[in-house]
Amino acid sequence: MQIRDLPHSDPGDPDVRSGFRFLVWLFRRQLGGQAKALLWGTLHMTAVACVPLAVGLAVEAVVDGSGGRLAAVGLLLLAITLVMSLADTMLHRTAVTNWIAAAARVQQLLARRTAELGGLLTRRVAAGEVVKVSTGDVEKIGWFVESFSRFAAAVVVTAGVCTGLIVFEPRIGLLVLGGVALVALSVWPLLPAATRRADVERAKSGRATELASDTVAGLRVLRGIGGEELFLERYRRASQDVRGASVRNARMWSLIDALQVVMPGLLLIAVVWQGAGLALDGRLGAGELVTVYGAVSFLMFPLRLFQEAAMAFVFSRPSAKRAVRVLSLRREPTSGGSLTDAQDTLASGDLWDPATGLLAVGGRLTAVVCGDPELAEQLAGRLGGHAAEEGDEPSAQLGGVALDGVSRQTARAAVLVQDKDPVLLSGTLRELLDVPASGRIGAAEALATAQCQDVLATLAQSAPDGSRDPMRTRITERGRSLSGGQRQRLALARSLITDPEVLVLDEPTSAVDAHTEARIAQGLGALRAGRTTVVFTSSPLMLEHADSVVFLHEGTATASGRHRDLVRTTPEYRAVVTREQETADLAEEIA
């Protein structure tokens, strides 16, 4: 796998039984890259380990006064340097490739799961946690995958050096082996506490991220009610909690770093003391003593890699748990129907929901009045083939075919659902409106029907290079530079361009003024003539222009007909549309 080969053609089916199993699965998916990194890492550290041996031979040559041996040692050092440089370069390239490839694989898996879950994801997992998983956690998981091969190479070379020292001088070799084991194991008792502190820091950081995201999303509302200082104070407290948790976490890792300095230093002192005694006894020559000292000094390098691997594992395991929590989420089918190739087609026809009895006649504009906004949102999702979270309600049907009996791609191609709070991605207006479409409705026609003239005028003022072309103007993330009504109208225009067989709109004009809403209602039916359109609304302006109105009372379709007829014949409908009950309740509260 090379970086130029990304993204992965198939990121695979991850093992989501636990965070550790997910890390193992991710490691197994990159065995080739791990083997290359292990090979280059072993070669690099072996070359570094040979430097003390060559220096010892050079010292022996100087003591013996042999110029030829000294020249040979010089050539040996040159060869070691060349091998070391090549191996280090290739190790870095391979390790970074493993890191990026692992991170890309996790990001692709998260993106695929997010696309499958849709709005259900943020109902099960907090938005701040999703952000943390897709950014920082992905990087930490990649770090562990990258560091493991270098850790394995360090283990191999360390074992080889200790074995060589034992063969050369058993007393020193056994001392070094015991010291290395003691240094490596000294940090393990501290890792559980470090893990807990890291988890606390991540949890507080996720909470602060979520709070910041919510505050930015509702900034206009906060300014309107004067609540900026309240939320700012909340974020300050959350930020201070993160700072405190970070300091406590840093203290633990500072203690681990201190042990990694003190323990190897004590080992080096013990080896020098032992080696000096052997040299005084005549059992070690000057060159041999230099070689032993150099070999022990070299071991400080792999010991640092041991600590890095421990840190990578500690930080990546909670990250893997959070990633698994997202990747393990599934949409449950609503009716348990199985998908077959013959069923994977949808014909035009009536849209019917068995759970509520709602019937939207094909080719007509049907308005749905529902006094419960939560029920309306669930019903809108079900009409689009999005399975309910509970999984206990029958699927909606289009033309007599259950929407959960066909692939999700087929269902979404036939039925498009626009949420009451649609998202506008950052980019130019042309990019925003560049969506899969039938080609029957152009951008200009859709924008005119959605009454976006004032939006285009505003965007034209910010067009780059003085072109006055609103299609080239960039829209900020989630359209935050626009008002709520402007965002709704641009989202409506985008949905109209798509021109699906069935279009479901959930409160598409709730933030639009009455005059603009009346013009939208008048143009919507004409533009969507011959197509099925379902609008969830309680606005009389929109209801007046609907071909048919369906009234849902306590979760069941109890009445249907024209708006004026229902106002005259159905008291419950009249109460919802005219807000009679809300007005009565408000009068009682005031009294």
PDB file of C-alpha atoms in Angstrom, residues 38 260 338 362 482:
ATOM      1  CA  LEU A  38       9.900  -4.370  10.882  1.00  0.00           C
ATOM      2  CA  GLN A 260      12.840   6.370  31.797  1.00  0.00           C
ATOM      3  CA  SER A 338     -35.327  -9.629   2.948  1.00  0.00           C
ATOM      4  CA  GLY A 362     -48.992   9.933  -6.628  1.00  0.00           C
ATOM      5  CA  LEU A 482     -26.995  33.427   6.216  1.00  0.00           C
TER       6      LEU A 482
END
